[in-house]
PDB file of C-alpha atoms in Angstrom:
ATOM      1  CA  MET A   1     -28.976 -64.333 -70.453  1.00 23.00           C
ATOM      2  CA  LEU A   2     -26.003 -63.980 -68.119  1.00 26.00           C
ATOM      3  CA  VAL A   3     -22.645 -64.162 -69.879  1.00 27.00           C
ATOM      4  CA  ALA A   4     -19.366 -64.544 -67.982  1.00 30.00           C
ATOM      5  CA  GLY A   5     -20.837 -62.994 -64.857  1.00 32.00           C
ATOM      6  CA  ILE A   6     -21.971 -59.816 -66.620  1.00 32.00           C
ATOM      7  CA  PHE A   7     -25.277 -58.399 -65.359  1.00 34.00           C
ATOM      8  CA  SER A   8     -27.676 -58.873 -68.248  1.00 36.00           C
ATOM      9  CA  PRO A   9     -30.323 -56.216 -69.025  1.00 35.00           C
ATOM     10  CA  GLY A  10     -32.849 -59.047 -69.052  1.00 36.00           C
ATOM     11  CA  ALA A  11     -32.039 -60.135 -65.516  1.00 39.00           C
ATOM     12  CA  ALA A  12     -34.702 -57.936 -63.936  1.00 43.00           C
ATOM     13  CA  ALA A  13     -37.732 -56.049 -65.148  1.00 49.00           C
ATOM     14  CA  GLY A  14     -37.345 -52.319 -65.592  1.00 73.00           C
ATOM     15  CA  PHE A  15     -39.069 -50.202 -62.965  1.00 86.00           C
ATOM     16  CA  GLU A  16     -39.386 -46.643 -61.749  1.00 95.00           C
ATOM     17  CA  LEU A  17     -39.054 -45.357 -58.210  1.00 97.00           C
ATOM     18  CA  GLU A  18     -42.102 -43.593 -56.841  1.00 97.00           C
ATOM     19  CA  SER A  19     -41.843 -39.872 -56.140  1.00 96.00           C
ATOM     20  CA  PHE A  20     -40.548 -38.484 -52.866  1.00 98.00           C
ATOM     21  CA  LYS A  21     -40.163 -34.704 -52.452  1.00 98.00           C
ATOM     22  CA  ASP A  22     -39.243 -34.429 -56.118  1.00 98.00           C
ATOM     23  CA  THR A  23     -39.882 -30.686 -56.375  1.00 98.00           C
ATOM     24  CA  LEU A  24     -37.564 -29.902 -53.466  1.00 98.00           C
ATOM     25  CA  PHE A  25     -34.727 -32.063 -54.788  1.00 98.00           C
ATOM     26  CA  ALA A  26     -34.977 -31.446 -58.531  1.00 97.00           C
ATOM     27  CA  LEU A  27     -31.818 -30.084 -60.132  1.00 97.00           C
ATOM     28  CA  PRO A  28     -31.826 -26.329 -60.825  1.00 97.00           C
ATOM     29  CA  GLN A  29     -32.192 -24.957 -64.334  1.00 96.00           C
ATOM     30  CA  ALA A  30     -29.756 -26.162 -66.963  1.00 98.00           C
ATOM     31  CA  LEU A  31     -27.551 -23.376 -68.302  1.00 98.00           C
ATOM     32  CA  SER A  32     -26.421 -25.466 -71.248  1.00 98.00           C
ATOM     33  CA  GLU A  33     -26.423 -29.053 -72.442  1.00 97.00           C
ATOM     34  CA  SER A  34     -25.023 -31.178 -75.222  1.00 97.00           C
ATOM     35  CA  PRO A  35     -27.400 -32.173 -78.054  1.00 95.00           C
ATOM     36  CA  ASP A  36     -27.875 -35.638 -76.546  1.00 94.00           C
ATOM     37  CA  ARG A  37     -28.204 -34.182 -73.000  1.00 95.00           C
ATOM     38  CA  SER A  38     -25.348 -36.344 -71.757  1.00 97.00           C
ATOM     39  CA  PHE A  39     -23.340 -33.299 -70.608  1.00 98.00           C
ATOM     40  CA  ILE A  40     -25.337 -30.744 -68.622  1.00 98.00           C
ATOM     41  CA  VAL A  41     -24.220 -27.539 -66.913  1.00 98.00           C
ATOM     42  CA  VAL A  42     -26.530 -26.710 -64.012  1.00 98.00           C
ATOM     43  CA  ASP A  43     -27.140 -23.300 -62.439  1.00 98.00           C
ATOM     44  CA  TYR A  44     -25.882 -23.986 -58.896  1.00 98.00           C
ATOM     45  CA  ARG A  45     -26.038 -21.054 -56.459  1.00 98.00           C
ATOM     46  CA  GLU A  46     -24.706 -21.201 -52.910  1.00 97.00           C
ATOM     47  CA  MET A  47     -27.141 -18.592 -51.584  1.00 97.00           C
ATOM     48  CA  ARG A  48     -30.110 -20.538 -52.906  1.00 98.00           C
ATOM     49  CA  ASP A  49     -28.921 -24.132 -52.711  1.00 98.00           C
ATOM     50  CA  ILE A  50     -27.271 -23.949 -49.282  1.00 98.00           C
ATOM     51  CA  ASN A  51     -28.232 -20.808 -47.360  1.00 97.00           C
ATOM     52  CA  ALA A  52     -31.897 -20.767 -48.380  1.00 97.00           C
ATOM     53  CA  ARG A  53     -32.244 -24.524 -48.040  1.00 98.00           C
ATOM     54  CA  ASP A  54     -30.610 -25.027 -44.657  1.00 98.00           C
ATOM     55  CA  GLN A  55     -31.719 -23.943 -41.226  1.00 98.00           C
ATOM     56  CA  ILE A  56     -28.034 -23.951 -40.255  1.00 98.00           C
ATOM     57  CA  PRO A  57     -25.921 -23.713 -43.430  1.00 97.00           C
ATOM     58  CA  GLU A  58     -24.113 -27.002 -44.215  1.00 96.00           C
ATOM     59  CA  ARG A  59     -25.162 -28.513 -40.873  1.00 97.00           C
ATOM     60  CA  ARG A  60     -28.945 -28.802 -40.703  1.00 98.00           C
ATOM     61  CA  VAL A  61     -31.446 -28.658 -43.556  1.00 98.00           C
ATOM     62  CA  LYS A  62     -34.908 -27.196 -43.058  1.00 98.00           C
ATOM     63  CA  ARG A  63     -37.432 -29.648 -41.641  1.00 98.00           C
ATOM     64  CA  ASN A  64     -39.631 -29.869 -44.746  1.00 98.00           C
ATOM     65  CA  TYR A  65     -36.791 -31.548 -46.659  1.00 98.00           C
ATOM     66  CA  VAL A  66     -36.757 -34.637 -44.452  1.00 98.00           C
ATOM     67  CA  ASP A  67     -39.123 -37.382 -43.368  1.00 98.00           C
ATOM     68  CA  LEU A  68     -37.796 -39.019 -40.226  1.00 98.00           C
ATOM     69  CA  SER A  69     -40.267 -41.911 -40.258  1.00 98.00           C
ATOM     70  CA  VAL A  70     -37.603 -43.804 -42.225  1.00 98.00           C
ATOM     71  CA  ARG A  71     -35.582 -44.087 -39.020  1.00 98.00           C
ATOM     72  CA  LYS A  72     -37.940 -46.866 -37.914  1.00 98.00           C
ATOM     73  CA  LYS A  73     -36.545 -48.993 -40.732  1.00 98.00           C
ATOM     74  CA  SER A  74     -32.933 -47.855 -40.417  1.00 98.00           C
ATOM     75  CA  ALA A  75     -30.129 -49.167 -38.245  1.00 97.00           C
ATOM     76  CA  LEU A  76     -26.412 -49.150 -37.583  1.00 96.00           C
ATOM     77  CA  SER A  77     -25.262 -52.720 -38.095  1.00 96.00           C
ATOM     78  CA  THR A  78     -22.311 -54.847 -39.241  1.00 96.00           C
ATOM     79  CA  PHE A  79     -21.486 -57.037 -42.209  1.00 96.00           C
ATOM     80  CA  ALA A  80     -19.242 -60.072 -41.774  1.00 93.00           C
ATOM     81  CA  THR A  81     -16.165 -60.099 -44.015  1.00 87.00           C
ATOM     82  CA  LYS A  82     -13.199 -62.444 -44.405  1.00 82.00           C
ATOM     83  CA  ASP A  83     -11.130 -60.041 -42.332  1.00 78.00           C
ATOM     84  CA  GLY A  84     -13.685 -59.465 -39.591  1.00 86.00           C
ATOM     85  CA  ARG A  85     -16.653 -57.127 -39.645  1.00 93.00           C
ATOM     86  CA  MET A  86     -17.469 -53.977 -41.588  1.00 95.00           C
ATOM     87  CA  GLU A  87     -19.654 -51.377 -39.912  1.00 97.00           C
ATOM     88  CA  ILE A  88     -22.637 -50.344 -42.034  1.00 98.00           C
ATOM     89  CA  GLY A  89     -25.652 -48.092 -41.862  1.00 98.00           C
ATOM     90  CA  ILE A  90     -28.708 -49.608 -43.497  1.00 98.00           C
ATOM     91  CA  ALA A  91     -32.208 -48.450 -44.439  1.00 98.00           C
ATOM     92  CA  GLY A  92     -34.586 -51.194 -45.569  1.00 98.00           C
ATOM     93  CA  MET A  93     -34.151 -54.954 -45.575  1.00 95.00           C
ATOM     94  CA  PHE A  94     -31.068 -56.656 -47.014  1.00 95.00           C
ATOM     95  CA  GLY A  95     -32.974 -59.796 -47.987  1.00 94.00           C
ATOM     96  CA  GLY A  96     -35.898 -59.634 -50.410  1.00 96.00           C
ATOM     97  CA  ALA A  97     -34.919 -56.158 -51.641  1.00 97.00           C
ATOM     98  CA  ARG A  98     -35.968 -54.939 -55.057  1.00 97.00           C
ATOM     99  CA  PHE A  99     -32.663 -53.078 -55.507  1.00 98.00           C
ATOM    100  CA  ALA A 100     -29.693 -51.756 -53.548  1.00 98.00           C
ATOM    101  CA  VAL A 101     -27.890 -48.431 -53.470  1.00 98.00           C
ATOM    102  CA  ILE A 102     -24.515 -48.439 -51.710  1.00 98.00           C
ATOM    103  CA  PHE A 103     -22.836 -45.132 -50.827  1.00 98.00           C
ATOM    104  CA  ILE A 104     -19.084 -44.955 -50.213  1.00 98.00           C
ATOM    105  CA  HIS A 105     -17.893 -41.956 -48.203  1.00 98.00           C
ATOM    106  CA  GLY A 106     -14.649 -40.058 -48.711  1.00 96.00           C
ATOM    107  CA  ARG A 107     -11.639 -39.404 -46.490  1.00 94.00           C
ATOM    108  CA  ASN A 108     -12.322 -38.968 -42.759  1.00 92.00           C
ATOM    109  CA  GLY A 109     -15.900 -40.187 -43.177  1.00 95.00           C
ATOM    110  CA  ASP A 110     -17.703 -43.235 -41.861  1.00 96.00           C
ATOM    111  CA  ARG A 111     -21.169 -44.817 -42.017  1.00 97.00           C
ATOM    112  CA  ARG A 112     -22.668 -41.949 -39.999  1.00 97.00           C
ATOM    113  CA  LEU A 113     -22.064 -39.509 -42.858  1.00 97.00           C
ATOM    114  CA  GLY A 114     -24.150 -41.550 -45.293  1.00 98.00           C
ATOM    115  CA  MET A 115     -26.922 -41.989 -42.723  1.00 98.00           C
ATOM    116  CA  ASP A 116     -27.110 -38.322 -41.664  1.00 98.00           C
ATOM    117  CA  ASP A 117     -30.637 -37.005 -42.192  1.00 98.00           C
ATOM    118  CA  TYR A 118     -29.851 -33.296 -41.957  1.00 98.00           C
ATOM    119  CA  ARG A 119     -26.492 -32.603 -43.590  1.00 97.00           C
ATOM    120  CA  PHE A 120     -25.950 -32.211 -47.341  1.00 98.00           C
ATOM    121  CA  GLY A 121     -29.359 -30.633 -47.775  1.00 98.00           C
ATOM    122  CA  GLY A 122     -31.212 -33.713 -46.530  1.00 98.00           C
ATOM    123  CA  ASN A 123     -30.155 -35.734 -49.563  1.00 98.00           C
ATOM    124  CA  PHE A 124     -29.196 -38.828 -47.548  1.00 98.00           C
ATOM    125  CA  ASN A 125     -32.606 -38.775 -45.897  1.00 98.00           C
ATOM    126  CA  ARG A 126     -34.089 -38.722 -49.375  1.00 98.00           C
ATOM    127  CA  ILE A 127     -32.175 -41.747 -50.639  1.00 98.00           C
ATOM    128  CA  LYS A 128     -33.089 -43.648 -47.470  1.00 98.00           C
ATOM    129  CA  ASN A 129     -36.762 -42.843 -48.029  1.00 98.00           C
ATOM    130  CA  LEU A 130     -36.583 -43.711 -51.723  1.00 98.00           C
ATOM    131  CA  ALA A 131     -35.077 -47.093 -50.850  1.00 98.00           C
ATOM    132  CA  VAL A 132     -37.533 -47.985 -48.098  1.00 98.00           C
ATOM    133  CA  ARG A 133     -40.640 -46.686 -49.881  1.00 98.00           C
ATOM    134  CA  ASN A 134     -39.768 -48.649 -53.038  1.00 98.00           C
ATOM    135  CA  ASP A 135     -38.869 -51.960 -51.344  1.00 97.00           C
ATOM    136  CA  GLY A 136     -35.152 -51.485 -51.825  1.00 98.00           C
ATOM    137  CA  VAL A 137     -32.220 -51.133 -49.465  1.00 98.00           C
ATOM    138  CA  TYR A 138     -29.708 -48.354 -48.929  1.00 98.00           C
ATOM    139  CA  ILE A 139     -26.359 -49.217 -47.361  1.00 98.00           C
ATOM    140  CA  ALA A 140     -23.614 -46.865 -46.151  1.00 98.00           C
ATOM    141  CA  PRO A 141     -20.535 -48.807 -45.007  1.00 98.00           C
ATOM    142  CA  THR A 142     -17.574 -47.486 -43.076  1.00 98.00           C
ATOM    143  CA  ILE A 143     -14.428 -47.825 -45.185  1.00 96.00           C
ATOM    144  CA  ALA A 144     -11.501 -48.273 -42.814  1.00 92.00           C
ATOM    145  CA  GLU A 145      -8.962 -47.883 -45.629  1.00 91.00           C
ATOM    146  CA  PHE A 146      -9.269 -47.264 -49.340  1.00 94.00           C
ATOM    147  CA  GLY A 147      -6.791 -49.924 -50.441  1.00 94.00           C
ATOM    148  CA  THR A 148      -7.162 -53.618 -51.173  1.00 94.00           C
ATOM    149  CA  ALA A 149      -9.018 -54.461 -47.971  1.00 94.00           C
ATOM    150  CA  GLY A 150     -11.656 -51.779 -48.495  1.00 95.00           C
ATOM    151  CA  VAL A 151     -12.216 -52.811 -52.102  1.00 97.00           C
ATOM    152  CA  ARG A 152     -12.488 -56.457 -51.060  1.00 96.00           C
ATOM    153  CA  ASP A 153     -15.035 -55.677 -48.338  1.00 96.00           C
ATOM    154  CA  VAL A 154     -17.314 -53.658 -50.638  1.00 97.00           C
ATOM    155  CA  ASP A 155     -17.043 -56.320 -53.328  1.00 97.00           C
ATOM    156  CA  ALA A 156     -18.091 -58.943 -50.777  1.00 96.00           C
ATOM    157  CA  LEU A 157     -21.029 -56.806 -49.658  1.00 97.00           C
ATOM    158  CA  ILE A 158     -22.274 -56.438 -53.236  1.00 97.00           C
ATOM    159  CA  ALA A 159     -21.794 -60.139 -53.980  1.00 96.00           C
ATOM    160  CA  ALA A 160     -23.683 -61.112 -50.811  1.00 96.00           C
ATOM    161  CA  PHE A 161     -26.594 -58.904 -51.803  1.00 97.00           C
ATOM    162  CA  ARG A 162     -26.698 -60.403 -55.292  1.00 96.00           C
ATOM    163  CA  ARG A 163     -26.742 -63.937 -53.860  1.00 96.00           C
ATOM    164  CA  GLN A 164     -29.678 -63.129 -51.597  1.00 96.00           C
ATOM    165  CA  ASN A 165     -31.525 -61.095 -54.232  1.00 97.00           C
ATOM    166  CA  PRO A 166     -30.891 -62.656 -57.671  1.00 95.00           C
ATOM    167  CA  GLY A 167     -31.546 -60.202 -60.477  1.00 93.00           C
ATOM    168  CA  ALA A 168     -31.944 -57.179 -58.195  1.00 96.00           C
ATOM    169  CA  PRO A 169     -29.844 -54.276 -59.518  1.00 97.00           C
ATOM    170  CA  VAL A 170     -27.074 -52.715 -57.418  1.00 98.00           C
ATOM    171  CA  VAL A 171     -25.927 -49.129 -57.884  1.00 98.00           C
ATOM    172  CA  LEU A 172     -22.630 -48.091 -56.321  1.00 98.00           C
ATOM    173  CA  ALA A 173     -22.229 -44.379 -55.514  1.00 98.00           C
ATOM    174  CA  CYS A 174     -18.844 -43.060 -54.412  1.00 98.00           C
ATOM    175  CA  GLY A 175     -18.042 -39.615 -53.074  1.00 98.00           C
ATOM    176  CA  SER A 176     -14.653 -37.878 -53.257  1.00 98.00           C
ATOM    177  CA  MET A 177     -11.801 -40.217 -52.220  1.00 97.00           C
ATOM    178  CA  GLY A 178     -14.356 -43.035 -51.955  1.00 97.00           C
ATOM    179  CA  SER A 179     -14.234 -43.115 -55.744  1.00 98.00           C
ATOM    180  CA  ILE A 180     -11.077 -45.207 -55.346  1.00 98.00           C
ATOM    181  CA  ILE A 181     -13.398 -48.076 -54.380  1.00 98.00           C
ATOM    182  CA  CYS A 182     -15.643 -47.497 -57.392  1.00 98.00           C
ATOM    183  CA  LEU A 183     -12.742 -47.229 -59.821  1.00 98.00           C
ATOM    184  CA  SER A 184     -11.020 -50.330 -58.461  1.00 98.00           C
ATOM    185  CA  LEU A 185     -14.176 -52.437 -58.800  1.00 98.00           C
ATOM    186  CA  ALA A 186     -14.725 -51.048 -62.298  1.00 98.00           C
ATOM    187  CA  ARG A 187     -11.539 -52.788 -63.439  1.00 98.00           C
ATOM    188  CA  ASP A 188     -12.659 -56.216 -62.155  1.00 98.00           C
ATOM    189  CA  PRO A 189     -14.894 -58.053 -64.669  1.00 97.00           C
ATOM    190  CA  ALA A 190     -16.669 -60.083 -61.971  1.00 97.00           C
ATOM    191  CA  ALA A 191     -17.293 -57.033 -59.781  1.00 97.00           C
ATOM    192  CA  ALA A 192     -18.402 -54.909 -62.737  1.00 97.00           C
ATOM    193  CA  GLY A 193     -20.820 -57.653 -63.717  1.00 95.00           C
ATOM    194  CA  ASN A 194     -22.575 -57.278 -60.365  1.00 96.00           C
ATOM    195  CA  LEU A 195     -23.365 -53.594 -60.922  1.00 98.00           C
ATOM    196  CA  ALA A 196     -26.310 -51.944 -62.631  1.00 97.00           C
ATOM    197  CA  GLY A 197     -24.865 -48.452 -62.331  1.00 98.00           C
ATOM    198  CA  MET A 198     -22.071 -46.336 -60.902  1.00 98.00           C
ATOM    199  CA  ILE A 199     -22.270 -42.756 -59.613  1.00 98.00           C
ATOM    200  CA  LEU A 200     -19.155 -40.637 -59.082  1.00 98.00           C
ATOM    201  CA  LEU A 201     -19.781 -37.616 -56.838  1.00 98.00           C
ATOM    202  CA  GLY A 202     -16.834 -35.242 -56.980  1.00 98.00           C
ATOM    203  CA  GLY A 203     -14.738 -38.288 -57.737  1.00 98.00           C
ATOM    204  CA  MET A 204     -11.099 -38.766 -58.614  1.00 98.00           C
ATOM    205  CA  PRO A 205     -10.437 -38.749 -62.381  1.00 98.00           C
ATOM    206  CA  ASP A 206      -9.124 -42.072 -63.703  1.00 97.00           C
ATOM    207  CA  PRO A 207      -8.207 -42.257 -67.411  1.00 96.00           C
ATOM    208  CA  GLU A 208      -8.298 -46.067 -67.203  1.00 97.00           C
ATOM    209  CA  LEU A 209     -12.042 -46.027 -66.564  1.00 98.00           C
ATOM    210  CA  ALA A 210     -12.691 -45.675 -70.304  1.00 97.00           C
ATOM    211  CA  SER A 211     -11.086 -49.070 -70.957  1.00 97.00           C
ATOM    212  CA  SER A 212     -12.387 -50.766 -67.813  1.00 98.00           C
ATOM    213  CA  ALA A 213     -14.494 -53.911 -67.534  1.00 98.00           C
ATOM    214  CA  LEU A 214     -17.362 -51.704 -66.332  1.00 98.00           C
ATOM    215  CA  VAL A 215     -17.401 -49.738 -69.578  1.00 98.00           C
ATOM    216  CA  GLU A 216     -16.911 -52.868 -71.653  1.00 97.00           C
ATOM    217  CA  ALA A 217     -20.047 -54.244 -69.951  1.00 97.00           C
ATOM    218  CA  GLY A 218     -22.011 -51.092 -70.817  1.00 97.00           C
ATOM    219  CA  VAL A 219     -22.841 -50.232 -67.202  1.00 98.00           C
ATOM    220  CA  PRO A 220     -24.385 -46.740 -66.854  1.00 98.00           C
ATOM    221  CA  ILE A 221     -22.180 -44.103 -65.212  1.00 98.00           C
ATOM    222  CA  THR A 222     -23.223 -40.724 -63.835  1.00 98.00           C
ATOM    223  CA  PHE A 223     -20.612 -38.082 -63.005  1.00 98.00           C
ATOM    224  CA  VAL A 224     -21.599 -35.112 -60.829  1.00 98.00           C
ATOM    225  CA  HIS A 225     -18.903 -32.482 -60.271  1.00 98.00           C
ATOM    226  CA  GLY A 226     -18.570 -28.896 -59.120  1.00 98.00           C
ATOM    227  CA  SER A 227     -16.811 -26.430 -61.410  1.00 98.00           C
ATOM    228  CA  ASN A 228     -15.026 -24.919 -58.374  1.00 98.00           C
ATOM    229  CA  ASP A 229     -13.919 -28.269 -56.946  1.00 98.00           C
ATOM    230  CA  GLY A 230     -10.545 -27.612 -55.350  1.00 97.00           C
ATOM    231  CA  VAL A 231      -9.731 -31.295 -54.781  1.00 98.00           C
ATOM    232  CA  TYR A 232     -10.341 -32.924 -58.161  1.00 98.00           C
ATOM    233  CA  ASP A 233     -10.471 -30.680 -61.210  1.00 97.00           C
ATOM    234  CA  TRP A 234     -13.667 -31.036 -63.189  1.00 98.00           C
ATOM    235  CA  LYS A 235     -11.901 -30.712 -66.532  1.00 98.00           C
ATOM    236  CA  SER A 236      -9.835 -33.811 -65.793  1.00 98.00           C
ATOM    237  CA  GLN A 237     -13.025 -35.698 -64.950  1.00 98.00           C
ATOM    238  CA  ARG A 238     -14.651 -34.355 -68.112  1.00 98.00           C
ATOM    239  CA  ALA A 239     -11.736 -35.821 -70.081  1.00 98.00           C
ATOM    240  CA  VAL A 240     -12.568 -39.248 -68.608  1.00 98.00           C
ATOM    241  CA  PHE A 241     -16.208 -38.820 -69.601  1.00 98.00           C
ATOM    242  CA  ASP A 242     -15.220 -37.769 -73.125  1.00 98.00           C
ATOM    243  CA  ALA A 243     -12.935 -40.799 -73.456  1.00 98.00           C
ATOM    244  CA  ILE A 244     -15.839 -43.079 -72.524  1.00 98.00           C
ATOM    245  CA  LYS A 245     -18.131 -41.442 -75.068  1.00 97.00           C
ATOM    246  CA  ASP A 246     -15.479 -41.373 -77.798  1.00 95.00           C
ATOM    247  CA  GLY A 247     -16.575 -43.965 -80.327  1.00 86.00           C
ATOM    248  CA  ARG A 248     -19.499 -44.896 -78.065  1.00 89.00           C
ATOM    249  CA  LYS A 249     -21.884 -41.985 -78.624  1.00 90.00           C
ATOM    250  CA  SER A 250     -24.837 -43.917 -77.256  1.00 94.00           C
ATOM    251  CA  TYR A 251     -23.005 -45.086 -74.140  1.00 97.00           C
ATOM    252  CA  PRO A 252     -25.197 -44.506 -71.034  1.00 97.00           C
ATOM    253  CA  ALA A 253     -22.897 -41.975 -69.367  1.00 98.00           C
ATOM    254  CA  THR A 254     -24.022 -38.595 -68.048  1.00 98.00           C
ATOM    255  CA  PHE A 255     -21.961 -35.685 -66.736  1.00 98.00           C
ATOM    256  CA  ILE A 256     -23.680 -33.055 -64.567  1.00 98.00           C
ATOM    257  CA  LEU A 257     -21.506 -30.005 -63.946  1.00 98.00           C
ATOM    258  CA  LEU A 258     -22.634 -27.781 -61.073  1.00 98.00           C
ATOM    259  CA  ASN A 259     -21.615 -24.283 -62.123  1.00 98.00           C
ATOM    260  CA  THR A 260     -19.688 -22.677 -59.192  1.00 98.00           C
ATOM    261  CA  GLY A 261     -20.231 -25.844 -57.132  1.00 98.00           C
ATOM    262  CA  SER A 262     -17.567 -26.944 -54.631  1.00 98.00           C
ATOM    263  CA  HIS A 263     -16.167 -30.388 -53.797  1.00 98.00           C
ATOM    264  CA  GLY A 264     -19.118 -31.308 -51.571  1.00 97.00           C
ATOM    265  CA  SER A 265     -21.852 -29.958 -53.839  1.00 98.00           C
ATOM    266  CA  PRO A 266     -22.477 -33.183 -55.821  1.00 98.00           C
ATOM    267  CA  VAL A 267     -23.561 -35.110 -52.706  1.00 98.00           C
ATOM    268  CA  ARG A 268     -25.960 -32.313 -51.822  1.00 98.00           C
ATOM    269  CA  MET A 269     -27.342 -31.767 -55.311  1.00 98.00           C
ATOM    270  CA  ILE A 270     -27.650 -35.160 -57.025  1.00 98.00           C
ATOM    271  CA  ASP A 271     -31.250 -35.989 -57.876  1.00 98.00           C
ATOM    272  CA  TRP A 272     -31.222 -39.590 -56.647  1.00 98.00           C
ATOM    273  CA  ARG A 273     -34.594 -40.537 -58.088  1.00 98.00           C
ATOM    274  CA  GLU A 274     -33.927 -39.206 -61.579  1.00 97.00           C
ATOM    275  CA  THR A 275     -30.483 -40.792 -61.720  1.00 98.00           C
ATOM    276  CA  LEU A 276     -31.596 -44.178 -60.415  1.00 98.00           C
ATOM    277  CA  ASN A 277     -34.673 -44.314 -62.641  1.00 97.00           C
ATOM    278  CA  GLY A 278     -32.455 -43.794 -65.665  1.00 96.00           C
ATOM    279  CA  MET A 279     -30.301 -46.736 -64.584  1.00 97.00           C
ATOM    280  CA  PHE A 280     -33.152 -49.032 -63.538  1.00 95.00           C
ATOM    281  CA  ALA A 281     -35.046 -48.433 -66.783  1.00 90.00           C
ATOM    282  CA  ARG A 282     -32.524 -50.650 -68.545  1.00 79.00           C
ATOM    283  CA  TYR A 283     -33.202 -53.671 -66.342  1.00 68.00           C
TER     284      TYR A 283
END
């Protein structure tokens, strides 16, 4: 049943994404974890997770991490908005999709960042392949500005997808300053009701998230943060996570701390398949 626009767990059948290079992209060993495994400290190592993984560190991953056949089903396109057009990168088909994952870049980025096959350890190539191989769609829009207009455009994109694909879950992933878009939509009951999950990758801490419409709706949230993040302190983000879990011990929120990881490490290290499967299992 759908109540007041909130995405109901019964709106779509639960499903699991098929494997794609799981061994290469699995998170490293956990150094510690909370009893319920909602807070996990991961053994991130720059020499292993960047230098040994990349052909050119931070610029080009080794060839075995990517499958470029997905380019045949990928394109740079546009999405019509009330204010004009928003540039997007897209992998898969917008209509008839089983699910959608939308990635919001940070400052000085654009759609090309989220469509780059070789940077960030090949992790964008992986999410594109996971989307296409599982009859979903991956979308990476260009955010011209992170204020009202940007929030409105992303909200319109999500709403348009939901209209064309009733019941198909949408997961919104925001990196760095792009988290402003995620956090703004989290406060809007209608927008929150269109989401099946939210992922914050080195995101900006927002104490109001704990009392947001998103949390009231029980939407799963995954935080991934580096302990050496020099932009947004991980302890401040941990405080947001703790506030969400306070009094809601079973709330579907997970915090993955990359020990010694930097600001960009979460985008490189997130295990897309594991995270998405946890969110899709509820629908």
